[in-house]
Amino acid sequence: MTNPGISKHVPLSEVKRVRVGHLQEAKRNGERFVMLTAYEQYSAEIFDEAGIDVLLVGDSASNNVFGYQNMIPVTLDQLLPLCAAVTRSVTRAMVVADLPFGSFEVSPTQAVESSIRLMKEGMAHAVKIESTKDFAPHVAAITRAGIPVMAHIGFTAQREHLLGGYRVQGRGSDGKRIVDDALALEEAGAFCLLMEMIPAEVAAEIERTVSIPTIGIGAGSSTTGQVLVWQDMAGLRGGKPFKFVKQYADIRGTLSSAAEAFATEVREGKFPTIDHEF
Ligand code: KIV
């Protein structure tokens, strides 16, 4: 899918409002773009101000916001208000909303209906769909409805039970399956491919072969863009990080120290002081 509205080259960092065509142009010009998840106002505002190009209201809200064990339980109705909050909080970033498990698989019509809700009620700028080539008709139908689609291939957490858990996809001769998915979904009209947990050489082949931008998470360094779940990137989530994560902060430690300091001062009668009184 090309965007006829974009003509003169402006570096991505100088773009006032990131749109599909800018990401496609970034690939053509060898520029990288950056995506983080966001699920509410402050993180969305901060990431937008920090110049993050794309914010993903991911189904990862399931186990990063709602406290579920995996991505399967979260519903469209739960994601919609998070998406609307993120969209209201940004001025530059493009907001992509995930189609959660159960909101698109039944038919292309169901996929279009759910995508329309994400665009109208969630005010998203594009949707993301966890796909294989079997979902090319769904991607085509959503695109025909005027909605840009990011197709997510490789490891897809919504299918974790079918895939046998969190496992790298496309190793060895299985790599061809992922390349075939990529080609079919590009052909169906996806504007971008998100590739999760696939060997770096398979991702590199896809990046070379398709004309649309790719974005990786655990897919090596050759993709046009990179994405992380923000709670992983900033060290808010507890436990051992995934191999593909780099933590750029220790927000969990910072918050924990602040909460402990507050509790200590209240218990010791040191807060509030006269400065905090009316
Ligand atoms: O929902 C999500 O957070 C994702 C990640 C792969 C970025 O899809």
XYZ file of C-alpha atoms and ligand atoms in Angstrom:
286
model
C 0.000 0.000 0.000
C 1.481 3.383 -0.912
C 0.450 6.731 0.442
C -0.124 9.263 -2.322
C -0.106 12.142 0.182
C 3.658 11.977 0.849
C 5.951 13.513 -1.786
C 8.890 15.731 -0.638
C 11.519 13.901 1.469
C 11.613 15.008 5.097
C 13.773 12.945 7.513
C 11.524 10.875 9.772
C 12.781 12.710 12.886
C 11.443 16.007 11.445
C 8.003 14.708 10.511
C 5.245 16.488 12.456
C 2.734 13.604 12.344
C 3.974 10.127 11.466
C 1.932 8.400 8.798
C 2.125 5.138 6.858
C 3.926 6.805 3.942
C 6.694 8.106 6.235
C 7.528 4.577 7.410
C 7.591 3.366 3.819
C 9.834 6.284 2.884
C 12.096 5.482 5.861
C 12.741 2.043 4.364
C 13.495 3.505 0.932
C 15.939 6.020 2.492
C 17.670 3.541 4.807
C 16.299 5.254 7.946
C 15.306 3.219 11.006
C 12.083 3.786 12.909
C 11.188 3.053 16.511
C 8.066 1.615 18.117
C 7.174 1.051 21.772
C 3.998 -0.226 23.321
C 1.872 2.254 25.291
C -1.383 1.706 27.124
C -2.187 4.960 28.904
C -1.714 8.718 29.034
C 1.646 9.382 30.697
C 3.743 6.736 28.978
C 2.171 7.745 25.649
C 2.956 11.443 26.280
C 6.531 10.701 27.356
C 7.289 8.405 24.415
C 5.715 10.856 21.962
C 7.842 13.690 23.368
C 10.912 11.416 23.210
C 10.382 11.019 19.467
C 9.186 7.410 19.376
C 7.688 7.140 15.898
C 4.985 4.541 16.480
C 3.085 3.564 19.631
C 1.496 0.135 19.766
C -1.522 -0.462 21.947
C -0.642 -4.134 22.025
C -2.578 -7.136 23.198
C 0.388 -7.329 25.571
C -1.861 -5.114 27.729
C -3.221 -8.505 28.720
C -0.180 -9.393 30.840
C 1.260 -5.905 31.323
C -1.872 -4.003 32.387
C -4.701 -6.403 33.183
C -2.706 -9.012 35.124
C -3.499 -12.042 32.948
C -0.881 -14.758 32.392
C -0.771 -14.435 28.596
C -2.267 -12.526 25.631
C -5.318 -14.714 25.135
C -7.895 -13.268 27.586
C -7.727 -9.567 26.679
C -10.760 -8.379 24.678
C -11.474 -5.678 22.139
C -13.684 -3.901 24.684
C -10.769 -3.817 27.131
C -8.288 -2.480 24.562
C -10.545 0.265 23.182
C -10.348 2.728 26.117
C -6.569 2.183 26.410
C -6.192 2.961 22.736
C -8.333 6.098 22.956
C -6.249 7.305 25.934
C -3.007 6.798 23.994
C -4.300 8.521 20.866
C -5.556 11.503 22.894
C -2.109 11.837 24.489
C 0.100 12.079 21.391
C 0.689 14.745 18.793
C 3.321 13.125 16.527
C 3.413 9.347 16.953
C 1.361 7.022 14.810
C -0.870 4.838 17.000
C -1.292 1.208 15.980
C -3.868 -0.932 17.797
C -3.775 -4.706 18.089
C -6.680 -6.893 17.041
C -6.880 -9.139 20.105
C -7.483 -12.898 19.995
C -11.101 -13.642 19.092
C -11.729 -10.327 17.348
C -10.824 -11.270 13.748
C -10.265 -15.000 13.119
C -13.840 -15.961 12.241
C -14.009 -14.073 8.950
C -12.683 -11.067 7.006
C -15.982 -9.367 7.902
C -15.339 -9.845 11.618
C -11.799 -8.484 11.106
C -13.131 -5.376 9.319
C -15.787 -4.779 11.993
C -13.261 -5.013 14.826
C -10.773 -2.797 12.971
C -13.462 -0.163 12.426
C -14.125 -0.126 16.184
C -10.392 0.357 16.863
C -10.343 3.284 14.418
C -13.633 4.923 15.518
C -13.761 4.273 19.262
C -10.013 3.799 19.868
C -9.099 6.534 17.352
C -6.178 4.361 16.187
C -4.308 5.264 13.004
C -3.713 1.647 11.939
C -4.322 -1.880 13.202
C -2.029 -4.856 13.751
C -3.077 -8.425 13.144
C -1.230 -11.588 14.187
C -1.150 -13.429 10.889
C -0.021 -16.195 8.654
C -0.694 -16.290 4.938
C -4.067 -17.872 5.818
C -5.126 -14.416 7.012
C -4.289 -12.653 3.749
C -8.034 -12.315 2.939
C -8.562 -10.606 6.310
C -5.676 -8.178 5.656
C -7.029 -7.459 2.173
C -10.542 -6.804 3.496
C -9.347 -4.447 6.249
C -7.135 -2.565 3.781
C -10.041 -2.266 1.322
C -12.045 -0.679 4.136
C -9.420 2.096 4.218
C -7.534 0.939 7.303
C -3.735 0.464 7.226
C -2.696 -2.982 8.459
C 0.549 -4.034 10.123
C 0.831 -7.819 9.755
C 2.571 -9.634 12.619
C 4.382 -12.848 11.639
C 6.810 -15.345 13.149
C 6.040 -16.003 16.809
C 2.505 -14.828 17.543
C 1.576 -15.014 21.227
C -2.154 -15.393 20.515
C -1.286 -18.876 19.124
C 1.093 -19.859 21.920
C -0.771 -23.111 22.630
C -0.671 -24.144 18.980
C 2.985 -23.160 18.665
C 4.013 -25.074 21.794
C 4.861 -22.049 23.937
C 7.242 -19.127 23.425
C 9.472 -20.579 20.702
C 11.542 -19.126 17.896
C 9.742 -19.724 14.587
C 11.254 -20.392 11.167
C 14.464 -22.181 12.089
C 16.197 -24.120 9.299
C 13.931 -25.256 6.476
C 10.911 -23.790 8.339
C 12.251 -20.329 7.398
C 10.525 -20.641 4.016
C 7.133 -20.756 5.761
C 7.783 -17.328 7.326
C 9.060 -15.869 4.028
C 5.892 -17.173 2.301
C 3.734 -15.561 5.006
C 5.560 -12.254 4.488
C 5.086 -12.295 0.709
C 1.393 -13.227 0.918
C 0.648 -10.513 3.466
C 2.526 -7.847 1.489
C 0.540 -8.907 -1.571
C -2.692 -8.653 0.476
C -1.930 -4.990 1.205
C -0.156 -4.877 4.588
C 1.768 -1.595 4.895
C 4.359 -3.067 7.284
C 5.439 -6.469 8.616
C 6.180 -7.008 12.298
C 8.445 -10.050 12.753
C 8.778 -11.628 16.189
C 11.298 -14.231 17.371
C 12.604 -15.483 14.043
C 16.243 -16.149 13.081
C 18.082 -12.967 12.080
C 18.936 -14.375 8.636
C 15.262 -15.119 7.857
C 14.314 -11.571 8.908
C 17.141 -10.170 6.754
C 15.904 -12.137 3.748
C 12.356 -10.820 4.265
C 13.589 -7.223 4.699
C 15.501 -7.584 1.393
C 12.646 -9.270 -0.455
C 9.588 -7.196 0.440
C 9.158 -3.562 -0.536
C 7.226 -2.585 2.607
C 9.044 -1.723 5.875
C 9.628 -4.420 8.476
C 9.863 -4.070 12.231
C 11.510 -6.617 14.483
C 11.368 -7.941 18.018
C 13.837 -10.758 18.442
C 14.443 -10.703 14.675
C 17.975 -9.301 14.485
C 19.198 -5.901 13.356
C 18.364 -5.757 9.657
C 14.707 -4.712 9.971
C 13.604 -1.152 9.150
C 12.314 -0.656 12.690
C 12.575 -2.162 16.170
C 9.888 -2.566 18.819
C 9.885 -3.499 22.502
C 7.189 -3.702 25.153
C 7.857 -0.577 27.195
C 7.748 -2.319 30.558
C 10.564 -4.602 29.319
C 12.562 -1.728 27.785
C 12.348 0.393 30.942
C 12.707 -2.426 33.486
C 9.243 -2.232 35.048
C 8.345 -5.895 34.608
C 9.837 -8.207 37.227
C 11.535 -11.534 36.492
C 14.112 -12.551 33.916
C 13.901 -10.512 30.703
C 13.522 -12.268 27.340
C 16.776 -12.792 25.383
C 15.737 -10.141 22.827
C 15.172 -7.417 25.460
C 17.615 -4.711 26.476
C 16.657 -2.806 29.626
C 17.416 0.910 29.396
C 16.283 1.786 32.936
C 15.284 0.255 36.259
C 11.834 1.799 36.699
C 10.755 -1.051 38.970
C 13.659 -0.275 41.319
C 13.009 3.481 41.173
C 9.285 3.093 41.946
C 9.937 0.600 44.685
C 12.471 2.941 46.385
C 10.037 5.875 46.098
C 7.194 3.832 47.634
C 9.465 2.643 50.468
C 10.703 6.188 51.150
C 7.104 7.515 51.243
C 6.016 4.711 53.605
C 8.972 5.314 55.923
C 8.377 9.088 56.102
C 4.640 8.647 56.814
C 5.317 6.051 59.517
C 8.004 8.248 61.096
C 5.816 11.385 60.963
C 8.213 13.135 58.528
C 5.585 13.629 55.777
C 3.627 15.842 55.428
C 5.576 18.815 56.797
C 4.429 22.392 57.218
C 5.381 22.951 53.526
C 2.558 20.650 52.439
C -0.124 22.243 54.641
C -2.886 24.708 53.723
O 1.307 -6.761 21.741
C 2.522 -6.543 21.700
O 3.098 -5.921 22.584
C 3.272 -7.066 20.577
C 4.772 -7.049 20.664
C 5.374 -8.050 19.782
C 5.384 -5.757 20.420
O 2.712 -7.481 19.629
